[in-house]
PDB file of C-alpha atoms in Angstrom:
ATOM      1  CA  MET A   1     208.029  86.143 124.578  1.00  0.00           C
ATOM      2  CA  SER A   2     204.997  88.099 123.500  1.00  0.00           C
ATOM      3  CA  SER A   3     204.201  88.518 119.806  1.00  0.00           C
ATOM      4  CA  LYS A   4     203.112  92.147 120.325  1.00  0.00           C
ATOM      5  CA  LYS A   5     205.092  94.814 118.520  1.00  0.00           C
ATOM      6  CA  MET A   6     206.717  97.598 120.473  1.00  0.00           C
ATOM      7  CA  GLY A   7     206.018 101.221 119.652  1.00  0.00           C
ATOM      8  CA  ARG A   8     203.040 103.453 119.106  1.00  0.00           C
ATOM      9  CA  PRO A   9     199.597 101.950 118.806  1.00  0.00           C
ATOM     10  CA  PRO A  10     197.934 102.280 115.387  1.00  0.00           C
ATOM     11  CA  SER A  11     195.922 105.453 114.868  1.00  0.00           C
ATOM     12  CA  ASP A  12     192.157 105.449 114.331  1.00  0.00           C
ATOM     13  CA  LYS A  13     192.643 108.025 111.567  1.00  0.00           C
ATOM     14  CA  PRO A  14     196.074 107.465 110.003  1.00  0.00           C
ATOM     15  CA  LYS A  15     197.536 110.428 108.128  1.00  0.00           C
ATOM     16  CA  ASN A  16     198.711 108.644 105.004  1.00  0.00           C
ATOM     17  CA  LYS A  17     197.775 111.252 102.360  1.00  0.00           C
ATOM     18  CA  THR A  18     200.235 113.941 101.317  1.00  0.00           C
ATOM     19  CA  ILE A  19     199.620 117.297  99.658  1.00  0.00           C
ATOM     20  CA  GLU A  20     202.193 119.744  98.371  1.00  0.00           C
ATOM     21  CA  ILE A  21     201.531 123.447  97.930  1.00  0.00           C
ATOM     22  CA  ARG A  22     203.507 126.436  96.746  1.00  0.00           C
ATOM     23  CA  VAL A  23     203.450 129.568  98.894  1.00  0.00           C
ATOM     24  CA  ASP A  24     205.253 132.884  98.876  1.00  0.00           C
ATOM     25  CA  GLN A  25     207.669 133.918 101.608  1.00  0.00           C
ATOM     26  CA  GLU A  26     205.068 136.066 103.392  1.00  0.00           C
ATOM     27  CA  THR A  27     202.620 133.159 103.675  1.00  0.00           C
ATOM     28  CA  MET A  28     205.372 130.834 104.897  1.00  0.00           C
ATOM     29  CA  SER A  29     206.402 133.382 107.517  1.00  0.00           C
ATOM     30  CA  LYS A  30     202.798 133.622 108.734  1.00  0.00           C
ATOM     31  CA  LEU A  31     202.520 129.838 108.873  1.00  0.00           C
ATOM     32  CA  ASP A  32     205.778 129.507 110.826  1.00  0.00           C
ATOM     33  CA  ALA A  33     204.816 132.308 113.243  1.00  0.00           C
ATOM     34  CA  SER A  34     201.418 130.704 113.851  1.00  0.00           C
ATOM     35  CA  ALA A  35     202.942 127.273 114.437  1.00  0.00           C
ATOM     36  CA  GLU A  36     205.510 128.685 116.839  1.00  0.00           C
ATOM     37  CA  LYS A  37     202.965 130.743 118.809  1.00  0.00           C
ATOM     38  CA  LEU A  38     200.610 127.751 119.123  1.00  0.00           C
ATOM     39  CA  ASN A  39     203.542 125.383 119.775  1.00  0.00           C
ATOM     40  CA  THR A  40     202.432 123.004 117.031  1.00  0.00           C
ATOM     41  CA  SER A  41     203.445 121.919 113.538  1.00  0.00           C
ATOM     42  CA  ARG A  42     202.845 123.518 110.154  1.00  0.00           C
ATOM     43  CA  SER A  43     200.700 120.527 109.237  1.00  0.00           C
ATOM     44  CA  ALA A  44     198.488 120.990 112.288  1.00  0.00           C
ATOM     45  CA  ILE A  45     197.942 124.648 111.368  1.00  0.00           C
ATOM     46  CA  VAL A  46     196.982 123.710 107.797  1.00  0.00           C
ATOM     47  CA  ARG A  47     194.594 120.979 109.023  1.00  0.00           C
ATOM     48  CA  LYS A  48     193.013 123.447 111.454  1.00  0.00           C
ATOM     49  CA  GLY A  49     192.558 125.962 108.634  1.00  0.00           C
ATOM     50  CA  ILE A  50     190.897 123.365 106.410  1.00  0.00           C
ATOM     51  CA  GLU A  51     188.492 122.434 109.224  1.00  0.00           C
ATOM     52  CA  LYS A  52     187.683 126.103 109.845  1.00  0.00           C
ATOM     53  CA  VAL A  53     186.873 126.784 106.170  1.00  0.00           C
ATOM     54  CA  TYR A  54     184.846 123.565 105.886  1.00  0.00           C
ATOM     55  CA  ASP A  55     182.824 124.393 109.012  1.00  0.00           C
ATOM     56  CA  GLU A  56     182.070 127.874 107.664  1.00  0.00           C
ATOM     57  CA  LEU A  57     180.836 126.390 104.400  1.00  0.00           C
ATOM     58  CA  GLN A  58     178.477 124.048 106.268  1.00  0.00           C
ATOM     59  CA  LYS A  59     176.629 126.987 107.880  1.00  0.00           C
TER      60      LYS A  59
END
């Protein structure tokens, strides 16, 4: 038998940090609508937003 583990291969950039934020219902609704329209997760939307703000600041 092989000693390799089954499952997903390890990620080059593991997502092992967690943040928690408080938002109002309107913001949560916008986040959910965006995630649904883009067929992605809330986390992906937040990461995309962080990248967008960071890129703007670098200009």
